[in-house]
């Protein structure tokens, strides 16, 4: 699947909510998304990707500026993942929306996200 996704040139929306992707699957998906330049919207809610998966997806946002929205709600992402996403937000000027509701982001990660939005 990830190889096909990396080579796909038509898909604009990838919706994989509720698929038990976990951290490992998020890493595999992240690799494919670093190569894909057509997907603009990604829905990955409720996949248990946690901080490790969020870090891999943040790496994608450093490289791929085609992505306009990323839904990561209900994934157990904490401050570590939020910090990685915040760092990516600063350098990614294509991202218009990121959904992080219902995660485990505390005041440290929330502060980093707020700071990133001001830059």
mmCIF file of C-alpha atoms in Angstrom:
data_model
loop_
_atom_site.group_PDB
_atom_site.id
_atom_site.type_symbol
_atom_site.label_atom_id
_atom_site.label_comp_id
_atom_site.label_asym_id
_atom_site.label_seq_id
_atom_site.Cartn_x
_atom_site.Cartn_y
_atom_site.Cartn_z
ATOM 1 C CA UNK A 1 0.000 0.000 0.000
ATOM 2 C CA UNK A 2 2.681 2.517 0.941
ATOM 3 C CA UNK A 3 4.580 1.940 -2.310
ATOM 4 C CA UNK A 4 1.420 2.519 -4.332
ATOM 5 C CA UNK A 5 0.652 5.629 -2.318
ATOM 6 C CA UNK A 6 4.131 7.009 -2.885
ATOM 7 C CA UNK A 7 3.753 6.579 -6.648
ATOM 8 C CA UNK A 8 0.145 7.773 -6.933
ATOM 9 C CA UNK A 9 -0.331 11.066 -8.814
ATOM 10 C CA UNK A 10 -4.111 11.544 -8.660
ATOM 11 C CA UNK A 11 -5.323 11.015 -5.083
ATOM 12 C CA UNK A 12 -5.993 14.275 -3.199
ATOM 13 C CA UNK A 13 -7.699 12.932 -0.041
ATOM 14 C CA UNK A 14 -6.500 10.019 2.070
ATOM 15 C CA UNK A 15 -8.970 8.989 4.768
ATOM 16 C CA UNK A 16 -7.819 6.219 7.099
ATOM 17 C CA UNK A 17 -9.721 7.022 10.299
ATOM 18 C CA UNK A 18 -10.243 4.114 12.733
ATOM 19 C CA UNK A 19 -7.787 1.670 11.181
ATOM 20 C CA UNK A 20 -5.432 0.721 14.036
ATOM 21 C CA UNK A 21 -2.406 2.087 12.206
ATOM 22 C CA UNK A 22 -0.360 2.557 15.399
ATOM 23 C CA UNK A 23 3.128 4.099 15.478
ATOM 24 C CA UNK A 24 4.679 1.589 13.086
ATOM 25 C CA UNK A 25 2.016 2.108 10.444
ATOM 26 C CA UNK A 26 2.297 5.881 10.812
ATOM 27 C CA UNK A 27 6.013 5.566 10.106
ATOM 28 C CA UNK A 28 5.372 3.552 6.945
ATOM 29 C CA UNK A 29 2.705 5.986 5.845
ATOM 30 C CA UNK A 30 5.024 8.927 6.559
ATOM 31 C CA UNK A 31 7.654 7.485 4.248
ATOM 32 C CA UNK A 32 5.135 7.268 1.402
ATOM 33 C CA UNK A 33 3.930 10.806 2.055
ATOM 34 C CA UNK A 34 7.442 12.208 1.761
ATOM 35 C CA UNK A 35 7.414 10.992 -1.854
ATOM 36 C CA UNK A 36 3.811 11.812 -2.756
ATOM 37 C CA UNK A 37 3.128 15.362 -3.984
ATOM 38 C CA UNK A 38 -0.597 15.183 -4.781
ATOM 39 C CA UNK A 39 -2.306 14.315 -1.484
ATOM 40 C CA UNK A 40 -3.612 17.479 0.120
ATOM 41 C CA UNK A 41 -5.861 16.182 2.914
ATOM 42 C CA UNK A 42 -5.086 13.374 5.349
ATOM 43 C CA UNK A 43 -7.518 11.911 7.895
ATOM 44 C CA UNK A 44 -5.848 9.688 10.486
ATOM 45 C CA UNK A 45 -8.109 10.067 13.517
ATOM 46 C CA UNK A 46 -8.435 7.262 16.077
ATOM 47 C CA UNK A 47 -5.404 5.252 14.996
ATOM 48 C CA UNK A 48 -3.303 5.044 18.178
ATOM 49 C CA UNK A 49 -0.300 6.686 16.526
ATOM 50 C CA UNK A 50 0.868 8.321 19.780
ATOM 51 C CA UNK A 51 4.008 10.466 19.991
ATOM 52 C CA UNK A 52 6.170 8.223 17.799
ATOM 53 C CA UNK A 53 3.725 8.327 14.917
ATOM 54 C CA UNK A 54 3.230 12.074 15.338
ATOM 55 C CA UNK A 55 6.994 12.572 15.135
ATOM 56 C CA UNK A 56 7.145 10.632 11.856
ATOM 57 C CA UNK A 57 4.240 12.605 10.409
ATOM 58 C CA UNK A 58 5.857 15.865 11.516
ATOM 59 C CA UNK A 59 8.928 14.873 9.491
ATOM 60 C CA UNK A 60 6.612 14.663 6.466
ATOM 61 C CA UNK A 61 5.411 18.218 7.077
ATOM 62 C CA UNK A 62 9.020 19.422 7.042
ATOM 63 C CA UNK A 63 9.427 18.042 3.509
ATOM 64 C CA UNK A 64 5.981 17.925 1.902
ATOM 65 C CA UNK A 65 4.322 21.324 1.600
ATOM 66 C CA UNK A 66 1.491 20.025 -0.609
ATOM 67 C CA UNK A 67 -0.458 18.822 2.430
ATOM 68 C CA UNK A 68 -3.133 21.381 3.354
ATOM 69 C CA UNK A 69 -4.888 19.562 6.197
ATOM 70 C CA UNK A 70 -4.053 16.752 8.585
ATOM 71 C CA UNK A 71 -6.587 15.271 11.013
ATOM 72 C CA UNK A 72 -4.892 13.568 13.960
ATOM 73 C CA UNK A 73 -7.672 13.605 16.553
ATOM 74 C CA UNK A 74 -8.034 10.878 19.194
ATOM 75 C CA UNK A 75 -4.515 9.440 18.768
ATOM 76 C CA UNK A 76 -2.946 9.641 22.216
ATOM 77 C CA UNK A 77 -0.468 12.288 21.076
ATOM 78 C CA UNK A 78 1.288 13.974 23.989
ATOM 79 C CA UNK A 79 3.719 16.833 24.475
ATOM 80 C CA UNK A 80 6.561 15.107 22.599
ATOM 81 C CA UNK A 81 4.474 14.639 19.463
ATOM 82 C CA UNK A 82 3.028 18.140 19.783
ATOM 83 C CA UNK A 83 6.529 19.638 19.930
ATOM 84 C CA UNK A 84 7.494 17.820 16.724
ATOM 85 C CA UNK A 85 4.338 19.014 14.998
ATOM 86 C CA UNK A 86 4.963 22.569 16.229
ATOM 87 C CA UNK A 87 8.467 22.544 14.737
ATOM 88 C CA UNK A 88 6.998 21.380 11.420
ATOM 89 C CA UNK A 89 4.298 24.063 11.440
ATOM 90 C CA UNK A 90 6.979 26.753 11.584
ATOM 91 C CA UNK A 91 8.597 25.632 8.309
ATOM 92 C CA UNK A 92 5.544 24.345 6.417
ATOM 93 C CA UNK A 93 3.757 27.184 4.660
ATOM 94 C CA UNK A 94 1.256 24.991 2.802
ATOM 95 C CA UNK A 95 -0.502 23.555 5.853
ATOM 96 C CA UNK A 96 -3.809 25.329 6.457
ATOM 97 C CA UNK A 97 -5.413 23.099 9.120
ATOM 98 C CA UNK A 98 -4.332 20.527 11.661
ATOM 99 C CA UNK A 99 -6.806 18.751 13.941
ATOM 100 C CA UNK A 100 -5.289 17.677 17.260
ATOM 101 C CA UNK A 101 -8.419 17.499 19.395
ATOM 102 C CA UNK A 102 -8.872 14.762 21.981
ATOM 103 C CA UNK A 103 -5.194 13.919 22.394
ATOM 104 C CA UNK A 104 -2.998 14.056 25.502
ATOM 105 C CA UNK A 105 -1.280 17.345 24.781
ATOM 106 C CA UNK A 106 -0.484 19.229 27.982
ATOM 107 C CA UNK A 107 0.564 22.794 28.631
ATOM 108 C CA UNK A 108 4.125 22.252 27.363
ATOM 109 C CA UNK A 109 3.076 20.862 23.982
ATOM 110 C CA UNK A 110 0.189 23.303 23.774
ATOM 111 C CA UNK A 111 2.571 26.180 24.429
ATOM 112 C CA UNK A 112 4.896 25.013 21.672
ATOM 113 C CA UNK A 113 1.980 24.780 19.245
ATOM 114 C CA UNK A 114 0.807 28.263 20.188
ATOM 115 C CA UNK A 115 4.318 29.663 19.697
ATOM 116 C CA UNK A 116 4.579 27.980 16.300
ATOM 117 C CA UNK A 117 1.363 29.605 15.130
ATOM 118 C CA UNK A 118 2.770 33.039 15.975
ATOM 119 C CA UNK A 119 5.811 32.594 13.760
#
